[in-house]
Amino acid sequence: MTMDTDQLRDALAAVPPPSLVGVGDNVLDCYLHEDLAYPGGNALNVAAYSRLFFGGTAGFVGIMGDDRFADHVRGVLDEVGVDGARIRRVRGANGMAFVALDEDGDRRFVASNRGGVQAELRLRLSEADHEYLSGFDRVHTSVYSSLEPELPAIAERGSRVSYDYSDDASPDVIRATAPHVDVGFFSGGHRSDSEIDALGRFAVACGMGSAVVTRGARGSVGFDATSVRRTGIREVDAVDALGAGDAFLTGFLAARAGGADLAESLDIAAVSGALACTLRGAFGYPVHAGDDARAQMLRRYPAP
């Protein structure tokens, strides 16, 4: 059965507002066929969805440029209610990724500006940053944020850490980070069922509290020390699936924080991911792209 936006929001309404801060990456996803750029990036998206979908207390810590695109993202965070008190602004271009339509009408990433100012800088957390992060129940980051050296200190201060490994994490990275990660997320759409089972069990065996592997249209699988649970996708009239994965994990984290078990959290996550598919870009709020965006197509990706 196809769910509409009201049904999706109603299904999320019972989830208590979470307390979450995203730390790390932010970009603008520039849709070349629309000439619009939408705020995005895993850590930023999770903070935004936490606020927009669940009414949570949300913050974002990361590095932004000083161009008009960074100004736009910073303004959007203020507008939706995500605190940006610990954002660093650096002279230069904000990170941008470029999306085009292929001959089948599907969106694909075709270029980037190599992360803009984030390409040459790594976020280093100060004592003031750690004090700020400790004010949130959940700290979320990803494999694209280069925050691995900071995870032990974050976890030691009492915040629960969630980490998006995407499909790029090696076994060594999983082993090193798992003891500090409460919930880890993996993209497994390209993996077989047996490979997904092995990955989830390996992550938990390495010390991770829970591991969740998304499987695209096949749904998702969650693992913890005592159980394995599965859920399917929620069907919607999709507008844009760009942020669905980030919204999925936000839903899981919000449900878990509210006391839901593994199976219930997967179900809420599926609803949250579906709701994101009803929005343009990750969560809307575009800005005109223009020639100054296209001039930043520094790294081009070959067609698959």
GROMACS .gro file of C-alpha atoms in nm:
model
  304
    1MET     CA    1   0.000   0.000   0.000
    2THR     CA    2   0.130   0.343  -0.094
    3MET     CA    3   0.151   0.585   0.201
    4ASP     CA    4   0.092   0.957   0.161
    5THR     CA    5   0.281   1.233   0.342
    6ASP     CA    6   0.020   1.272   0.616
    7GLN     CA    7   0.027   0.900   0.691
    8LEU     CA    8   0.406   0.901   0.709
    9ARG     CA    9   0.413   1.198   0.945
   10ASP     CA   10   0.141   1.045   1.161
   11ALA     CA   11   0.349   0.729   1.194
   12LEU     CA   12   0.643   0.936   1.321
   13ALA     CA   13   0.443   1.158   1.554
   14ALA     CA   14   0.461   0.922   1.852
   15VAL     CA   15   0.843   0.918   1.855
   16PRO     CA   16   0.976   1.140   2.136
   17PRO     CA   17   1.192   1.435   2.017
   18PRO     CA   18   1.556   1.323   2.013
   19SER     CA   19   1.870   1.512   2.114
   20LEU     CA   20   2.132   1.480   1.839
   21VAL     CA   21   2.430   1.665   1.695
   22GLY     CA   22   2.579   1.586   1.355
   23VAL     CA   23   2.955   1.630   1.326
   24GLY     CA   24   3.147   1.644   1.001
   25ASP     CA   25   3.048   1.667   0.636
   26ASN     CA   26   2.825   1.915   0.461
   27VAL     CA   27   2.781   1.986   0.090
   28LEU     CA   28   2.540   2.136  -0.157
   29ASP     CA   29   2.393   1.888  -0.404
   30CYS     CA   30   2.376   2.082  -0.729
   31TYR     CA   31   2.106   1.953  -0.964
   32LEU     CA   32   2.235   2.054  -1.305
   33HIS     CA   33   1.902   1.986  -1.480
   34GLU     CA   34   1.723   2.222  -1.236
   35ASP     CA   35   2.004   2.476  -1.187
   36LEU     CA   36   1.939   2.447  -0.813
   37ALA     CA   37   2.165   2.350  -0.523
   38TYR     CA   38   2.025   2.180  -0.212
   39PRO     CA   39   2.189   2.157   0.132
   40GLY     CA   40   2.319   1.808   0.206
   41GLY     CA   41   2.591   1.589   0.349
   42ASN     CA   42   2.540   1.299   0.588
   43ALA     CA   43   2.613   1.470   0.921
   44LEU     CA   44   2.420   1.783   0.828
   45ASN     CA   45   2.125   1.588   0.689
   46VAL     CA   46   2.088   1.378   1.003
   47ALA     CA   47   2.078   1.692   1.219
   48ALA     CA   48   1.823   1.853   0.986
   49TYR     CA   49   1.598   1.547   0.971
   50SER     CA   50   1.614   1.512   1.348
   51ARG     CA   51   1.470   1.860   1.371
   52LEU     CA   52   1.230   1.855   1.074
   53PHE     CA   53   1.082   1.505   1.113
   54PHE     CA   54   1.094   1.461   1.492
   55GLY     CA   55   1.109   1.812   1.642
   56GLY     CA   56   1.430   1.724   1.819
   57THR     CA   57   1.704   1.935   1.973
   58ALA     CA   58   1.966   1.937   1.699
   59GLY     CA   59   2.309   2.083   1.631
   60PHE     CA   60   2.575   2.065   1.362
   61VAL     CA   61   2.953   2.099   1.392
   62GLY     CA   62   3.161   2.116   1.076
   63ILE     CA   63   3.369   2.322   0.837
   64MET     CA   64   3.206   2.553   0.583
   65GLY     CA   65   3.343   2.791   0.323
   66ASP     CA   66   3.266   3.161   0.296
   67ASP     CA   67   3.096   3.168  -0.045
   68ARG     CA   68   2.727   3.236  -0.107
   69PHE     CA   69   2.650   2.864  -0.102
   70ALA     CA   70   2.793   2.825   0.247
   71ASP     CA   71   2.598   3.135   0.352
   72HIS     CA   72   2.283   2.968   0.222
   73VAL     CA   73   2.344   2.643   0.414
   74ARG     CA   74   2.420   2.835   0.732
   75GLY     CA   75   2.099   3.033   0.691
   76VAL     CA   76   1.894   2.718   0.631
   77LEU     CA   77   2.023   2.565   0.955
   78ASP     CA   78   1.905   2.874   1.140
   79GLU     CA   79   1.570   2.859   0.965
   80VAL     CA   80   1.497   2.496   1.053
   81GLY     CA   81   1.631   2.528   1.408
   82VAL     CA   82   1.960   2.338   1.393
   83ASP     CA   83   2.217   2.503   1.619
   84GLY     CA   84   2.539   2.597   1.441
   85ALA     CA   85   2.729   2.766   1.722
   86ARG     CA   86   3.039   2.549   1.672
   87ILE     CA   87   3.059   2.569   1.290
   88ARG     CA   88   3.395   2.682   1.148
   89ARG     CA   89   3.391   2.921   0.853
   90VAL     CA   90   3.698   2.911   0.629
   91ARG     CA   91   3.789   3.126   0.329
   92GLY     CA   92   3.708   2.934   0.013
   93ALA     CA   93   3.439   2.729  -0.158
   94ASN     CA   94   3.194   2.513   0.029
   95GLY     CA   95   3.176   2.146  -0.067
   96MET     CA   96   2.958   2.075  -0.372
   97ALA     CA   97   2.842   1.761  -0.550
   98PHE     CA   98   2.682   1.770  -0.895
   99VAL     CA   99   2.383   1.561  -0.998
  100ALA     CA  100   2.253   1.503  -1.351
  101LEU     CA  101   1.979   1.295  -1.510
  102ASP     CA  102   2.094   0.995  -1.713
  103GLU     CA  103   1.918   0.874  -2.028
  104ASP     CA  104   1.675   0.669  -1.818
  105GLY     CA  105   1.577   0.973  -1.611
  106ASP     CA  106   1.765   0.853  -1.300
  107ARG     CA  107   1.980   1.091  -1.099
  108ARG     CA  108   2.350   1.021  -1.063
  109PHE     CA  109   2.648   1.208  -0.924
  110VAL     CA  110   2.865   1.331  -1.210
  111ALA     CA  111   3.117   1.568  -1.051
  112SER     CA  112   3.233   1.744  -0.734
  113ASN     CA  113   3.460   2.026  -0.622
  114ARG     CA  114   3.662   1.774  -0.420
  115GLY     CA  115   3.496   1.882  -0.098
  116GLY     CA  116   3.585   2.250  -0.127
  117VAL     CA  117   3.755   2.381   0.186
  118GLN     CA  118   3.703   2.046   0.358
  119ALA     CA  119   3.949   1.879   0.119
  120GLU     CA  120   4.253   2.036   0.286
  121LEU     CA  121   4.130   2.054   0.645
  122ARG     CA  122   4.035   1.806   0.913
  123LEU     CA  123   3.796   1.896   1.189
  124ARG     CA  124   3.980   1.893   1.521
  125LEU     CA  125   3.766   1.905   1.829
  126SER     CA  126   3.863   2.142   2.109
  127GLU     CA  127   3.771   2.116   2.476
  128ALA     CA  128   3.489   2.361   2.407
  129ASP     CA  129   3.365   2.136   2.125
  130HIS     CA  130   3.364   1.831   2.351
  131GLU     CA  131   3.175   2.025   2.615
  132TYR     CA  132   2.920   2.124   2.349
  133LEU     CA  133   2.881   1.769   2.218
  134SER     CA  134   2.829   1.632   2.568
  135GLY     CA  135   2.512   1.838   2.588
  136PHE     CA  136   2.348   1.605   2.332
  137ASP     CA  137   2.240   1.247   2.390
  138ARG     CA  138   2.362   1.137   2.047
  139VAL     CA  139   2.665   1.237   1.837
  140HIS     CA  140   2.645   1.127   1.474
  141THR     CA  141   2.927   1.123   1.221
  142SER     CA  142   3.039   0.924   0.918
  143VAL     CA  143   3.328   0.767   0.734
  144TYR     CA  144   3.344   1.084   0.520
  145SER     CA  145   3.410   1.312   0.819
  146SER     CA  146   3.757   1.184   0.924
  147LEU     CA  147   3.657   1.193   1.289
  148GLU     CA  148   3.781   0.849   1.388
  149PRO     CA  149   4.058   0.975   1.623
  150GLU     CA  150   3.798   1.172   1.820
  151LEU     CA  151   3.549   0.888   1.879
  152PRO     CA  152   3.700   0.753   2.204
  153ALA     CA  153   3.694   1.095   2.370
  154ILE     CA  154   3.336   1.157   2.257
  155ALA     CA  155   3.215   0.821   2.386
  156GLU     CA  156   3.401   0.858   2.716
  157ARG     CA  157   3.204   1.174   2.791
  158GLY     CA  158   2.877   0.986   2.783
  159SER     CA  159   2.725   1.069   2.445
  160ARG     CA  160   2.614   0.774   2.236
  161VAL     CA  161   2.799   0.767   1.904
  162SER     CA  162   2.639   0.665   1.575
  163TYR     CA  163   2.850   0.623   1.264
  164ASP     CA  164   2.761   0.584   0.897
  165TYR     CA  165   3.015   0.352   0.736
  166SER     CA  166   2.840   0.376   0.396
  167ASP     CA  167   2.992   0.109   0.169
  168ASP     CA  168   3.348   0.238   0.201
  169ALA     CA  169   3.469   0.109   0.539
  170SER     CA  170   3.739  -0.157   0.557
  171PRO     CA  171   3.738  -0.431   0.822
  172ASP     CA  172   4.025  -0.249   0.992
  173VAL     CA  173   3.817   0.070   1.024
  174ILE     CA  174   3.525  -0.129   1.164
  175ARG     CA  175   3.749  -0.303   1.420
  176ALA     CA  176   3.906   0.025   1.531
  177THR     CA  177   3.583   0.221   1.567
  178ALA     CA  178   3.327  -0.039   1.676
  179PRO     CA  179   3.407  -0.032   2.051
  180HIS     CA  180   3.314   0.339   2.056
  181VAL     CA  181   3.004   0.313   1.834
  182ASP     CA  182   2.658   0.251   1.975
  183VAL     CA  183   2.490   0.217   1.634
  184GLY     CA  184   2.668   0.169   1.303
  185PHE     CA  185   2.505   0.194   0.961
  186PHE     CA  186   2.620   0.023   0.643
  187SER     CA  187   2.503   0.044   0.282
  188GLY     CA  188   2.462  -0.311   0.155
  189GLY     CA  189   2.246  -0.285  -0.154
  190HIS     CA  190   2.519  -0.449  -0.362
  191ARG     CA  191   2.577  -0.735  -0.113
  192SER     CA  192   2.417  -1.078  -0.101
  193ASP     CA  193   2.209  -1.183   0.198
  194SER     CA  194   2.493  -1.399   0.330
  195GLU     CA  195   2.740  -1.111   0.295
  196ILE     CA  196   2.504  -0.878   0.482
  197ASP     CA  197   2.463  -1.132   0.761
  198ALA     CA  198   2.840  -1.170   0.791
  199LEU     CA  199   2.894  -0.792   0.793
  200GLY     CA  200   2.635  -0.724   1.063
  201ARG     CA  201   2.758  -1.004   1.287
  202PHE     CA  202   3.120  -0.897   1.239
  203ALA     CA  203   3.043  -0.537   1.340
  204VAL     CA  204   2.864  -0.647   1.658
  205ALA     CA  205   3.141  -0.895   1.741
  206CYS     CA  206   3.391  -0.609   1.715
  207GLY     CA  207   3.208  -0.426   1.998
  208MET     CA  208   2.938  -0.225   1.821
  209GLY     CA  209   2.610  -0.199   2.012
  210SER     CA  210   2.391  -0.243   1.704
  211ALA     CA  211   2.460  -0.264   1.332
  212VAL     CA  212   2.209  -0.179   1.060
  213VAL     CA  213   2.261  -0.272   0.696
  214THR     CA  214   2.037  -0.110   0.435
  215ARG     CA  215   1.961  -0.310   0.121
  216GLY     CA  216   1.792  -0.060  -0.110
  217ALA     CA  217   1.456  -0.189  -0.234
  218ARG     CA  218   1.505  -0.508  -0.028
  219GLY     CA  219   1.467  -0.319   0.300
  220SER     CA  220   1.711  -0.339   0.588
  221VAL     CA  221   1.853  -0.574   0.850
  222GLY     CA  222   1.944  -0.489   1.210
  223PHE     CA  223   2.181  -0.679   1.434
  224ASP     CA  224   2.263  -0.665   1.804
  225ALA     CA  225   2.421  -0.908   2.049
  226THR     CA  226   2.107  -1.121   2.085
  227SER     CA  227   1.892  -1.075   1.775
  228VAL     CA  228   1.858  -1.010   1.403
  229ARG     CA  229   1.558  -0.822   1.270
  230ARG     CA  230   1.441  -0.724   0.921
  231THR     CA  231   1.200  -0.475   0.771
  232GLY     CA  232   1.088  -0.380   0.421
  233ILE     CA  233   1.055  -0.041   0.257
  234ARG     CA  234   0.745   0.178   0.277
  235GLU     CA  235   0.597   0.255  -0.064
  236VAL     CA  236   0.541   0.621  -0.152
  237ASP     CA  237   0.500   0.834  -0.462
  238ALA     CA  238   0.864   0.932  -0.459
  239VAL     CA  239   0.980   1.275  -0.571
  240ASP     CA  240   1.351   1.233  -0.497
  241ALA     CA  241   1.535   0.956  -0.310
  242LEU     CA  242   1.856   1.153  -0.254
  243GLY     CA  243   1.835   1.178   0.126
  244ALA     CA  244   1.646   0.858   0.198
  245GLY     CA  245   1.941   0.677   0.357
  246ASP     CA  246   2.023   0.964   0.593
  247ALA     CA  247   1.657   1.001   0.688
  248PHE     CA  248   1.636   0.627   0.749
  249LEU     CA  249   1.917   0.629   0.999
  250THR     CA  250   1.779   0.944   1.166
  251GLY     CA  251   1.451   0.761   1.220
  252PHE     CA  252   1.627   0.461   1.366
  253LEU     CA  253   1.824   0.677   1.607
  254ALA     CA  254   1.517   0.875   1.714
  255ALA     CA  255   1.316   0.559   1.778
  256ARG     CA  256   1.603   0.394   1.966
  257ALA     CA  257   1.644   0.701   2.185
  258GLY     CA  258   1.273   0.686   2.262
  259GLY     CA  259   1.300   0.332   2.395
  260ALA     CA  260   1.199   0.131   2.086
  261ASP     CA  261   1.349  -0.213   2.036
  262LEU     CA  262   1.548  -0.317   1.730
  263ALA     CA  263   1.248  -0.422   1.520
  264GLU     CA  264   1.041  -0.116   1.610
  265SER     CA  265   1.335   0.113   1.534
  266LEU     CA  266   1.376  -0.041   1.189
  267ASP     CA  267   1.008   0.017   1.116
  268ILE     CA  268   1.029   0.386   1.217
  269ALA     CA  269   1.347   0.418   1.012
  270ALA     CA  270   1.170   0.285   0.703
  271VAL     CA  271   0.891   0.541   0.745
  272SER     CA  272   1.141   0.825   0.794
  273GLY     CA  273   1.334   0.722   0.484
  274ALA     CA  274   1.013   0.712   0.282
  275LEU     CA  275   0.915   1.060   0.401
  276ALA     CA  276   1.245   1.200   0.271
  277CYS     CA  277   1.156   1.063  -0.073
  278THR     CA  278   0.864   1.309  -0.088
  279LEU     CA  279   1.104   1.608  -0.075
  280ARG     CA  280   1.328   1.761  -0.342
  281GLY     CA  281   1.696   1.729  -0.267
  282ALA     CA  282   1.773   1.589   0.075
  283PHE     CA  283   1.525   1.806   0.264
  284GLY     CA  284   1.443   2.095   0.030
  285TYR     CA  285   1.561   2.458   0.073
  286PRO     CA  286   1.736   2.506  -0.264
  287VAL     CA  287   1.934   2.803  -0.387
  288HIS     CA  288   2.004   2.907  -0.748
  289ALA     CA  289   2.318   2.731  -0.871
  290GLY     CA  290   2.436   2.937  -1.169
  291ASP     CA  291   2.768   2.962  -1.344
  292ASP     CA  292   2.966   3.001  -1.021
  293ALA     CA  293   2.847   2.655  -0.918
  294ARG     CA  294   2.931   2.494  -1.252
  295ALA     CA  295   3.279   2.646  -1.242
  296GLN     CA  296   3.348   2.420  -0.943
  297MET     CA  297   3.306   2.093  -1.133
  298LEU     CA  298   3.671   2.007  -1.069
  299ARG     CA  299   3.645   1.629  -1.049
  300ARG     CA  300   3.422   1.445  -1.295
  301TYR     CA  301   3.297   1.090  -1.246
  302PRO     CA  302   3.270   0.846  -1.537
  303ALA     CA  303   2.935   0.698  -1.624
  304PRO     CA  304   2.878   0.355  -1.466
   0.00000   0.00000   0.00000
